[in-house]
Structures are given as C-alpha cells and as structure tokens.
Coordinates of C-alpha atoms in Angstrom, one line a residue:
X240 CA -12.6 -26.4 23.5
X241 CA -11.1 -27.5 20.3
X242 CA -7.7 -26.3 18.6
X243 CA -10.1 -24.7 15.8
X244 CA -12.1 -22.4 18.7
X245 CA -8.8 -21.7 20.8
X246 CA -6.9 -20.8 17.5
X247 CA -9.9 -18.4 17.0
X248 CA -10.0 -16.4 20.3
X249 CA -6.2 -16.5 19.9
X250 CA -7.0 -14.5 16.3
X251 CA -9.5 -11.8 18.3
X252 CA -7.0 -11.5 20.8
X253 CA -4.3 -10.0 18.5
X254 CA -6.9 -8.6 16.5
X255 CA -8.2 -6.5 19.8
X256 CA -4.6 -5.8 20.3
X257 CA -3.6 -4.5 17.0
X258 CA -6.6 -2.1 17.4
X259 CA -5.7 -0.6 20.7
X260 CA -2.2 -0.1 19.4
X261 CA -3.3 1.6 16.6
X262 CA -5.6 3.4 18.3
X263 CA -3.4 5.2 20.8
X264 CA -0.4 5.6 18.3
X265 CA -3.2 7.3 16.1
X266 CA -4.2 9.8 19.2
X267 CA 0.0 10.2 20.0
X268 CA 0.5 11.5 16.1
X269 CA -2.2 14.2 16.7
X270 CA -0.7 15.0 19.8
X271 CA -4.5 14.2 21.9
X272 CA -4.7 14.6 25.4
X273 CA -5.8 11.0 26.6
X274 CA -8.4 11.8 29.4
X275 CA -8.2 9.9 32.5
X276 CA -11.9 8.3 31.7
X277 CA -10.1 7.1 28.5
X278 CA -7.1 5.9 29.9
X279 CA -9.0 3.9 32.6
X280 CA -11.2 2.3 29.7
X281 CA -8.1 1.1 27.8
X282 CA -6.3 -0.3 30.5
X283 CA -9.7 -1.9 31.8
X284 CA -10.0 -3.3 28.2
X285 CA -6.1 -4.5 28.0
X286 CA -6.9 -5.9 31.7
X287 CA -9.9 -8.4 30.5
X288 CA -8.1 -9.3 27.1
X289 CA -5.4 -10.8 28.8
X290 CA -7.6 -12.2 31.5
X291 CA -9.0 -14.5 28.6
X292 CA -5.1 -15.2 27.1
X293 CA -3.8 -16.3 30.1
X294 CA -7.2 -18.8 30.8
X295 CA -6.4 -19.9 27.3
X296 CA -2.8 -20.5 28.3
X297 CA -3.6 -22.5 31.5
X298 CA -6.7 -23.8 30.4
X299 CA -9.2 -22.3 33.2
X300 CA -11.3 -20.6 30.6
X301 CA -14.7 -22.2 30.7
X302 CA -15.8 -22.5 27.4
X303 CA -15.2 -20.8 23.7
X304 CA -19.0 -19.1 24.2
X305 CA -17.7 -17.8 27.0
X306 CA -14.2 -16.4 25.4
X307 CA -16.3 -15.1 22.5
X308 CA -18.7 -13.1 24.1
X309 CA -16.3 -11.4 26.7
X310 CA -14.2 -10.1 23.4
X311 CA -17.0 -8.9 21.8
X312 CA -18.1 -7.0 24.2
X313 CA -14.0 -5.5 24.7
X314 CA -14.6 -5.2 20.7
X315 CA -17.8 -2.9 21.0
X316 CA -15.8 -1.1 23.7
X317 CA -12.7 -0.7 21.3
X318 CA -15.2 0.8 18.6
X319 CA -16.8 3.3 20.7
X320 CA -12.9 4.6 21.5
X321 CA -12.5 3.9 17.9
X322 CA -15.7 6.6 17.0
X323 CA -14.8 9.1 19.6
X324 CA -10.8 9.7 18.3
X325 CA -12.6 9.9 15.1
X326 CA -14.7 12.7 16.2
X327 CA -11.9 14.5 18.0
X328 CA -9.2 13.5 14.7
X329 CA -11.7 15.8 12.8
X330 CA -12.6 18.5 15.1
X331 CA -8.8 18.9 15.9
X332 CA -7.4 19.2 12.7
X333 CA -10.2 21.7 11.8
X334 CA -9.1 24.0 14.7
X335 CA -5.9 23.4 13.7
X336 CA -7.1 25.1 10.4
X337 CA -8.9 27.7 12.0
X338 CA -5.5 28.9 14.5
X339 CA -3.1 28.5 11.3
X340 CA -6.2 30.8 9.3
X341 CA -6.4 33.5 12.5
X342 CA -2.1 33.5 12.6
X343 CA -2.1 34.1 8.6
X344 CA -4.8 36.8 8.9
X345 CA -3.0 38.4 11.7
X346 CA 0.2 38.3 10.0
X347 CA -1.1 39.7 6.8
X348 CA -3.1 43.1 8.7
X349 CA 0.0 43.4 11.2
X350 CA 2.3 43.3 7.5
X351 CA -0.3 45.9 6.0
X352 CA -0.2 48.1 8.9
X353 CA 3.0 48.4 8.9
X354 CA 4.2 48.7 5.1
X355 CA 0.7 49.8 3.3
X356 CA 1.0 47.2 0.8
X357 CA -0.5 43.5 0.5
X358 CA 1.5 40.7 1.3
X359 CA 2.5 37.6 -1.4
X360 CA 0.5 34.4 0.0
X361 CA 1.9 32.0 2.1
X362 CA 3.5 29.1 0.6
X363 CA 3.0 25.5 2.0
X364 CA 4.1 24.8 5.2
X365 CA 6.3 21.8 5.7
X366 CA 5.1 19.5 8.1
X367 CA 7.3 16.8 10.1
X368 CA 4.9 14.2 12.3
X369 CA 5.3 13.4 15.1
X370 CA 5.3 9.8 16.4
X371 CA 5.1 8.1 19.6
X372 CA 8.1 6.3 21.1
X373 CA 8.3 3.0 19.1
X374 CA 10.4 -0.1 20.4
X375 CA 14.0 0.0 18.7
X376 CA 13.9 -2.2 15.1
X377 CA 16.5 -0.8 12.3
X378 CA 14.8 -2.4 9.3
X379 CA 16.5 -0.4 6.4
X380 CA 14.5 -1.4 2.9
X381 CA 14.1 -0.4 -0.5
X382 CA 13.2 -3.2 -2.0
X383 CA 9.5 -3.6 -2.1
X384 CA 4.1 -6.7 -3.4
X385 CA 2.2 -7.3 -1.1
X386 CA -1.6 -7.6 0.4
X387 CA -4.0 -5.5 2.3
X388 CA -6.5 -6.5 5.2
X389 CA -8.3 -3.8 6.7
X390 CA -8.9 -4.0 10.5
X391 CA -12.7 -4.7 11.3
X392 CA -14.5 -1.5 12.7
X393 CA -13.9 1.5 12.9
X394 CA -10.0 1.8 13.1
X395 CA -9.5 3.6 10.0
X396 CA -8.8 7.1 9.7
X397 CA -10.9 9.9 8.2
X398 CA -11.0 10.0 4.4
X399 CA -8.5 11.9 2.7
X400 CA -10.1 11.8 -1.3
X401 CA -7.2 14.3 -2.3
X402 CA -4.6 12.1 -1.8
X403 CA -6.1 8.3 -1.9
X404 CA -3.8 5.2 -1.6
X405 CA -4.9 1.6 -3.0
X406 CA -2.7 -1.3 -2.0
X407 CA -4.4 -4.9 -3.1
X408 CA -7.2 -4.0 -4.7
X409 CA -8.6 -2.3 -1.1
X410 CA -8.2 1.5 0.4
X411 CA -5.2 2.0 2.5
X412 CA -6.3 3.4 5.9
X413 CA -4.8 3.6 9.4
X414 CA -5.0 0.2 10.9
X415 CA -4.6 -1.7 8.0
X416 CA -2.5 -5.3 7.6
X417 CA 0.3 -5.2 4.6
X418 CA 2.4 -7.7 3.7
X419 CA 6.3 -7.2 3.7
X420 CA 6.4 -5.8 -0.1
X421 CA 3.4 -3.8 -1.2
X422 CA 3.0 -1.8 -4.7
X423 CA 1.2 1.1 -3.2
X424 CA -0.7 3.0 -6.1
X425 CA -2.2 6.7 -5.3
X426 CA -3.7 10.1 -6.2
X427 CA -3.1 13.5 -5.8
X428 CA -4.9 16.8 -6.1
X429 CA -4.5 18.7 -9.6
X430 CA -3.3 21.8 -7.9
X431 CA -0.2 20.6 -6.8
X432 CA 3.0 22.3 -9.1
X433 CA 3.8 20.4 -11.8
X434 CA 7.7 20.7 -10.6
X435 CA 7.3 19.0 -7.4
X436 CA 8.2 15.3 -7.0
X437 CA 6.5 12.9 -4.5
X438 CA 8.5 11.1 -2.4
X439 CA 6.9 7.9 -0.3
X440 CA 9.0 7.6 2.7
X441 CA 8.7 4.5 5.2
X442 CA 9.0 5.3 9.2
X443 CA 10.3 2.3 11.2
X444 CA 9.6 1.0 14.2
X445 CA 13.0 2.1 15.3
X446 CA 12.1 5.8 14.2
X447 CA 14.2 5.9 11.3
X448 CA 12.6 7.1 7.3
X449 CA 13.6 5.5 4.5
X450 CA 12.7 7.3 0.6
X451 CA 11.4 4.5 -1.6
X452 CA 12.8 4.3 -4.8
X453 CA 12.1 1.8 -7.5
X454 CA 15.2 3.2 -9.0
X455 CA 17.5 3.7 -5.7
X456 CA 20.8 3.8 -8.0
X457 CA 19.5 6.6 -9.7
X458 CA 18.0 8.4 -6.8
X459 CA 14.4 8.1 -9.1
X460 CA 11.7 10.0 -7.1
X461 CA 8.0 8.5 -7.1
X462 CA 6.9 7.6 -11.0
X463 CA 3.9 10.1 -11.8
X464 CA 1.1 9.8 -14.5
X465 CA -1.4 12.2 -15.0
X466 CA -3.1 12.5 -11.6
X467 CA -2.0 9.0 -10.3
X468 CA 1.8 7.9 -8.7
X469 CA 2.8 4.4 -7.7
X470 CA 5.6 3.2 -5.3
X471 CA 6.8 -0.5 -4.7
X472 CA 7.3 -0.3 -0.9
X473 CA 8.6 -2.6 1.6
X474 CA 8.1 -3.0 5.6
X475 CA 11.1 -4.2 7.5
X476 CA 13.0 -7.5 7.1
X477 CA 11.2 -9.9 5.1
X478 CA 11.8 -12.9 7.9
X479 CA 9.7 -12.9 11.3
X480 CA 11.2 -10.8 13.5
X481 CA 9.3 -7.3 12.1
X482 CA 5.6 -9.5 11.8
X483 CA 2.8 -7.3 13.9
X484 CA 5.1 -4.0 14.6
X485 CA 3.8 -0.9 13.0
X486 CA 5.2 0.9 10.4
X487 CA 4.2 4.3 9.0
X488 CA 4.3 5.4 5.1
X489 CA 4.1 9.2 4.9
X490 CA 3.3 10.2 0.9
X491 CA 5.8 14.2 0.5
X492 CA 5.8 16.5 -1.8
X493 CA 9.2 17.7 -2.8
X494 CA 10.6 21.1 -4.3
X495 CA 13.1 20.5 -7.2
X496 CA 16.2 21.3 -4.8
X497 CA 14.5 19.3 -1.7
X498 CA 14.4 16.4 -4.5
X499 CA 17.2 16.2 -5.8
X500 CA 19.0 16.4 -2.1
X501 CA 17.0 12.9 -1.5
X502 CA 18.0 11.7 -4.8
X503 CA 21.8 12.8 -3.9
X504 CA 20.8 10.5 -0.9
X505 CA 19.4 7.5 -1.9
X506 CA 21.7 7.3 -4.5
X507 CA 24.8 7.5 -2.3
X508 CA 23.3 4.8 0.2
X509 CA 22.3 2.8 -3.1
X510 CA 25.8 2.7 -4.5
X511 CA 27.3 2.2 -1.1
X512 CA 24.9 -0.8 -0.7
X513 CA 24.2 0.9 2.9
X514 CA 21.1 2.4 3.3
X515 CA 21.3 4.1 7.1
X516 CA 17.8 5.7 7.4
X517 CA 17.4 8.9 8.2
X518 CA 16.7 10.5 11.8
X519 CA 14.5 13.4 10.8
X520 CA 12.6 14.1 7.3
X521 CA 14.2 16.8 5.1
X522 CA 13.7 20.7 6.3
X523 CA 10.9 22.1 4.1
X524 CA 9.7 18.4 3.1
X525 CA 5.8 19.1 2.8
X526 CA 4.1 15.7 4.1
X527 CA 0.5 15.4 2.4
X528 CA -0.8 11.8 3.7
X529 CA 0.3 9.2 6.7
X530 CA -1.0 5.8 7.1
X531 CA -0.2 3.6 10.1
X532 CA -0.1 0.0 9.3
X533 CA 0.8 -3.3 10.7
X534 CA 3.1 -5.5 9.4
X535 CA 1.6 -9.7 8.7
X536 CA 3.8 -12.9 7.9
X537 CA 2.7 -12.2 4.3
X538 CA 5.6 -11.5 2.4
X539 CA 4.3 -10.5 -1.3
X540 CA 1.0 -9.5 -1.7
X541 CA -1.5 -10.0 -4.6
X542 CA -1.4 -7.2 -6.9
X543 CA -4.5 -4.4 -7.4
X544 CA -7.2 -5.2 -9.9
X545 CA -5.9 -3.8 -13.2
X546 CA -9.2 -3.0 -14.5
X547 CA -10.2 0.7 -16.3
X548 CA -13.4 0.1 -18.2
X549 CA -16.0 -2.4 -18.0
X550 CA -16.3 -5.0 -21.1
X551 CA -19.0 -7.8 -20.9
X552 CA -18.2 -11.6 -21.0
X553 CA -16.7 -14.7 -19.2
X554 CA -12.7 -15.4 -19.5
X555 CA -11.4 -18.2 -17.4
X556 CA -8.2 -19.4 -16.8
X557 CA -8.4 -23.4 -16.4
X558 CA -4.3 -24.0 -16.6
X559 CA -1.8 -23.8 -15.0
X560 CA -4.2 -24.0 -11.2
X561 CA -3.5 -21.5 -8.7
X562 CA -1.4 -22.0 -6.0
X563 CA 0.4 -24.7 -7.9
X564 CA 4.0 -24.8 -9.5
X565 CA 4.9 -24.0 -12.9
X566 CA 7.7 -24.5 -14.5
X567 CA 9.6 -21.5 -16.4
X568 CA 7.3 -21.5 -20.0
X569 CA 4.1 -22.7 -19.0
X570 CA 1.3 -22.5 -21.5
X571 CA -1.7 -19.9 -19.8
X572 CA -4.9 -21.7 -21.8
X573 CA -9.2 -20.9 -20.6
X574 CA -11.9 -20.4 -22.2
X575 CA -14.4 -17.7 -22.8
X576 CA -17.9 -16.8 -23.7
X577 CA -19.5 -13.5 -24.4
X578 CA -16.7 -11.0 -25.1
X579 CA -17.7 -9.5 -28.1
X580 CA -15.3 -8.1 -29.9
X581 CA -12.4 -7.1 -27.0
X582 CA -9.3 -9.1 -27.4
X583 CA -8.0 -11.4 -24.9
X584 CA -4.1 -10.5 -23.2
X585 CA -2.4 -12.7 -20.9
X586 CA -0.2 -10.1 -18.5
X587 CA 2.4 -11.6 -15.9
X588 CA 3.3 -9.8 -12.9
X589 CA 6.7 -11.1 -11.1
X590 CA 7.7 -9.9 -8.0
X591 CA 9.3 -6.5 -9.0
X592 CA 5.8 -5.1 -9.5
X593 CA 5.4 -4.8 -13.4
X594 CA 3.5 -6.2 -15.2
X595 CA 4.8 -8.1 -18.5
X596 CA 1.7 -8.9 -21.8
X597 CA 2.6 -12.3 -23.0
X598 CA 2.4 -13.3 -26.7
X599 CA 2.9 -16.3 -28.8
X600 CA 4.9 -14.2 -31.0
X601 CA 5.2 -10.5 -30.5
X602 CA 7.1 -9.9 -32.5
X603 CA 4.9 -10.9 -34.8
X604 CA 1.9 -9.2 -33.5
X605 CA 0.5 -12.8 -32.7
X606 CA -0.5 -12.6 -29.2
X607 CA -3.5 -14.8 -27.3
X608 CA -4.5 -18.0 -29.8
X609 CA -7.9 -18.5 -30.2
X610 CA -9.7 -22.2 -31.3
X611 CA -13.5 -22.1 -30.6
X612 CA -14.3 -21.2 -27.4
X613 CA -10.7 -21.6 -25.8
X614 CA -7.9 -19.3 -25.5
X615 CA -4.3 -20.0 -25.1
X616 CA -1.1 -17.7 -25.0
X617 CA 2.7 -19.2 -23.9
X618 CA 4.4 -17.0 -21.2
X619 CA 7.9 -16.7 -19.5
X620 CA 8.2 -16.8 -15.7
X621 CA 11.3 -15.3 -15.4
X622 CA 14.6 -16.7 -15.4
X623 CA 16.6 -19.7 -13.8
X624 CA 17.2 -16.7 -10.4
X625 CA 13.5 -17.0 -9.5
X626 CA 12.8 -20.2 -9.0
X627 CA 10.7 -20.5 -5.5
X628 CA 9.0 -17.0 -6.4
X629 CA 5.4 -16.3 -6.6
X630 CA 4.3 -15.1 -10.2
X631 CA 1.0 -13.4 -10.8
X632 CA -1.0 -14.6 -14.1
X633 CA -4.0 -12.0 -15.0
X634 CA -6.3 -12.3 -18.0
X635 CA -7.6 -9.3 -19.5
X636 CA -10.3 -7.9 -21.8
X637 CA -8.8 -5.4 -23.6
X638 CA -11.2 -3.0 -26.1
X639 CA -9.6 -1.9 -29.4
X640 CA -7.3 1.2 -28.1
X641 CA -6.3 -1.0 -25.3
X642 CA -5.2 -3.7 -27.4
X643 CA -3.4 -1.5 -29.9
X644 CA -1.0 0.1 -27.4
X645 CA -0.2 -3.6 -25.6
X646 CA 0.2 -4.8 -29.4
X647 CA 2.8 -0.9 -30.4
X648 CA 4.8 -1.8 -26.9
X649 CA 5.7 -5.3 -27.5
X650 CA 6.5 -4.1 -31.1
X651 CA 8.8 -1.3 -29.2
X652 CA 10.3 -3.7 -26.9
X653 CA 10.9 -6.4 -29.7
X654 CA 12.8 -3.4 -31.8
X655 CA 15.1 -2.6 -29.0
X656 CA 16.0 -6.2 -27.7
X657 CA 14.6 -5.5 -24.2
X658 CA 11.2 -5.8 -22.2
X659 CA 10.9 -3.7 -19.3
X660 CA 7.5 -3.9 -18.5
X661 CA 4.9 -1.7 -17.5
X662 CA 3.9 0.3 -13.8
X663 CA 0.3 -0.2 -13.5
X664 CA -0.2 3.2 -14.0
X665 CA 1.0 2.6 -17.3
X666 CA -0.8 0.1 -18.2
X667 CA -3.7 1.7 -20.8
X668 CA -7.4 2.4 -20.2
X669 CA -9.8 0.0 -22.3
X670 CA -8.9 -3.1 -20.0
X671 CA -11.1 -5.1 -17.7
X672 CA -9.3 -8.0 -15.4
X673 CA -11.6 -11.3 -15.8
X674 CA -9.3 -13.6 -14.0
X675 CA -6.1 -13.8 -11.5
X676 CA -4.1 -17.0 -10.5
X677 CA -0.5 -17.2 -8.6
X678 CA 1.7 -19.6 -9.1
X679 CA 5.2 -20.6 -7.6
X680 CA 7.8 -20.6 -10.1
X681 CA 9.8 -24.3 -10.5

C-alpha cells in the first residue's frame, strides 16, 4: 500500500470513530437503555476497527481493498445503529410528550376537583440535559469563524425546523465537524415572548457551560432580528490539544431576570479577565435546541453564504487569488457579465465575524468602479495587529433597496467617524453572493 491509501483508511478509521462516539453520547443525553444486542454490536464494531489500525500500524494488513471493504461493511453496521437511535430518539421524546400531557391533565382535573375553578396554563418547563461523563478539558472561551462538515450517514439528529442552526453555509446537526471559531446563525419559532433573550451556551468536554457573548464586557445576550439570532461561538483552545473531543452548544431561552443574572455573570468573568465556566445551567433556564459536535484542526471557518434573493449574471473575482497573501489595501478587481441593473459591493469579513462593504470613497457615495466589463473597488484588511489572519473577500449583487441601505450605512458610519460593521443578520435582503475568496493578511 501507498501513503495515499494508508492515509485514507487512517481518515475512515477516525471517521467510524467519531460516529460511534457520537452515537452513544447521543443515546446517554436521552437517557436510552443500551440493549445488550446493541452493546455487543458496538463493541464487535470497535473490535474490528482497531483490528485494521493496529495491521496498519505493524504493517500485517494485506492490502488497502482489503482495509476498505472491512470498514465499509463496520460503516453499514454503524448506519443501521445510526437508523434505529433515530427511531427510538423520536418515539422517546414523543412519549415523553405524551407522560408530561397525562401529568398536566391530571394535575388540571385533580386542581378542578378540588377548588371548582380552571387552572392558569402551565408555563414552560426549564429543562437542564443531561450528558454523559466526558474526559476532564477546562477550555473556557468567549471568543469565537469557523467551518462545518457533516458526518456521512445517518448521524444527524432528527430535524428540529423551529429552531434551525446554519454554521458555513450547511445545517448544523449532531455529529457535525466545526472548526475552533464558528459564527453560528439560527431561527426561532414566532411564538416565543418577545421579552425573552436567547442565550447560546457551550458545554465542554470537562462538563463546564460557558454563555457566548459577542459583547462579554457588557454581558450582551444573543443579537435578535426579526425571526433569526446569530452567535460568534468558539470550541476550546484554539491549539491541538481540544482537536476531535466533543463539545455541545445548547441554544436557551431566558426570562428578563434569568438574563440579566447571566449578563451580571459574564460581565463579571469579562472584567475580571477570568471566565470559570459554570457547573450547572441557570434554575429556570429553558433549553430549546442541543447539537453535539466534534471539534477539527480548523481554526476559522469560512463564513455562510450571504445571499437573500436571487439576481441573474456572472461576477468574478480575478485579484487578489485565494489562498494567497495580501497586503493591508489590496485592490479587489473581476469582471462581470449579465447583471442587469443590480449593483456590484465588495464586502470583507475579518475574523470577528462582521462583515465590512468596501468603497472607493464612501464617503462620497462612490463605491465598486466600473470600466467595461470589469469591476474594481479598494478595501482595508484591518490593521498592522492582524497580520497572519485569514480575511474573507465576497462579491455581491445587490438589487436597488439592497444597495441603498449598504450606500445610507457607510454614509452613517462616515458621519460618526466609526465603522462597525454589520452581523449577517443585518446585512439587507436584495443581495445575492457571486463569489468568495480568503486571503491571509501580510
């Protein structure tokens, strides 16, 4: 065998791995009795995986067909636990419905009997989950980009369209690779009370939660915009030693006073430039979503597509090249073909997860240049403190009311000195993203 093939079975090894792990931490947080048949499968499937590891480690195994076909058939083995946790993740959780429905209606006629009157209904009931042991790793982190690779098959959890999570352009779902800093962007159910704040929370491997704030000093709960929220996020230490160990996000809803006590909180830990973790999740905390995920050696991740409509044509960006270096003010030039009459906007995306329209003059309200069938707009990779960092360069179409509220903003931000950027929820509707590059800053 050849590096290449050995490198691969090495790949479906972990991958194989990552799955099983994921698999029983999934049937732990639902609290599933494993049956014996079940337990016998996994360990039979752990058994031959690292049969083929330690051949590849000595050398014994007898060929790379060989190594391939025995993990694919501990792959379809993996996928038939996958599908039957699935079955019993949905039939649990709707008799959990249908116990908490019979205890409710026996409160309520055991209430009536006893004072003739109907009862108010029941608020929400906070929920804390519960997690399997995990091996000790304090990672304490409010700092959050990053990317998203969904594990093949059938590891992800049921659907949950109430309160969807998009990191990288892809669905968030148990299972899922992230890099170390993720801008997790999300969506939740109309009927939820306008006063409560959502509150992303990361669970360590060591046990602990940490409250994400992209404001920590301020003890800033999750930004909110119409039905959507977004959270910069970030898993562990950004070095090596938290790459392939699991990490759960759970997306709360807060009360006003359960808020403000994890503002009080992260602000404390924020000015104290300490941030301890807590043991337990707030009393009354109502957790609405969890996603397991698996931490990669990726340490920012590529940001989600920024697109809201759909506007015909071609924009290309032909300079600077992706994956290159670029110095502080590079010049962003392409051409296009096509676009009709939607305006052309360079946006920037650094590392603090905002993006940043670029103009030859905003001030001005002279933006992208156009010659012919070229485009070409100057932009500013931050300052001399982030050289070495990875810069996202997008090009947009942007239709009329799109363009006029990127052209008001710079206008606002050129009146008051300062240009904070925007949250990709913020960013308008009327855009479509034609093109994406990342460069290193010089």
């Amino acid at each position: 065998m050849n590096q290449h093939e050995i490198n691969h079975l090495r790949k479906l090894i972990a991958a194989h791995n990552d799955r099983l792990r994921v698999l029983e931490i999934y049937a732990a947080r639902y609290g599933w009795a494993t049956p014996p048949e079940v337990q016998n499968e996994i360990a039979a499937i752990k058994a031959t995986i690292a049969s083929i590891e330690q051949q590849l480690a000595d050398g014994t195994l007898a060929s790379y067909e060989q190594g391939q076909a025995i993990l694919g058939t501990a792959g379809t083995r993996i996928a038939a636990l996958d599908r039957r946790y699935l079955r019993l993740g949905r039939a649990g959780r709707l008799g959990i419905v249908l116990l908490l429905l019979l205890l409710v209606a026996g409160a309520f006629f055991a209430l009536r009997s006893l004072t003739g009157s109907n009862s108010e209904p029941a608020a929400r009931n906070p929920a804390t989950p519960t997690a399997p042991a995990y091996s000790p790793t304090e990672t304490p982190t409010f700092t959050p980009t990053a990317s998203v690779t969904p594990t093949p098959s059938a590891t992800a959890s049921p659907p949950v369209p109430r309160w969807p999570i998009v990191a990288a352009g892809a669905a968030l779902e148990d299972g899922a690779h992230v890099a170390h800093t993720l801008t997790l962007i999300g969506g939740y159910p109309a009927e939820l009370p306008q006063t409560d704040d959502l509150w992303i929370f990361i669970k360590t491997p060591s046990g602990l939660y940490y409250p994400q704030s992209l404001h920590p000093c301020a003890g800033e709960a999750t930004p909110k915009q119409q039905d959507r929220w977004e959270m910069r996020v970030g898993f562990g230490q950004p070095g090596a030693s938290d790459i392939g160990k699991i990490f759960e996000i759970l997306v709360t809803a807060a009360t006003p006073g359960i808020s403000r006590s994890i503002g009080d909180t992260v602000r404390d830990w924020c000015q104290h430039v300490s941030f301890p973790g807590l043991a337990e999740l707030p009393p009354g905390l109502v957790v609405e979503r969890t996603v397991v995920v698996i931490r990669t050696a990726e340490q920012f991740a590529i940001p989600s597509d920024i697109s809201t409509a759909q506007l015909p044509g071609q924009v290309v960006i032909t300079s600077p090249i992706s994956g290159t270096l670029a110095p502080r003010a590079p010049a962003i030039t392409g051409t296009f073909a096509d676009t009709g009459t939607a305006r052309i906007w360079v946006l920037v995306h650094p590392i603090n997860g905002r993006w940043y329209p670029q103009s030859a003059s905003a001030c001005r309200h002279i933006h992208t240049q156009i010659a012919g069938a070229s485009w070409s707009a100057p932009a500013i990779l931050g300052g001399d403190a982030n050289a070495g960092e990875p810069f996202d360069i997008v090009v947009a179409l942007a239709d009329a009311e799109a363009h006029a509220f990127l052209d008001a903003k710079q206008a606002e931000w050129c009146a008051a000195g300062t240009a904070p950027g925007l949250l990709t929820i913020e960013l308008p509707p009327g855009l479509t993203q034609k093109a994406h590059i990342r460069v290193i800053r010089e």
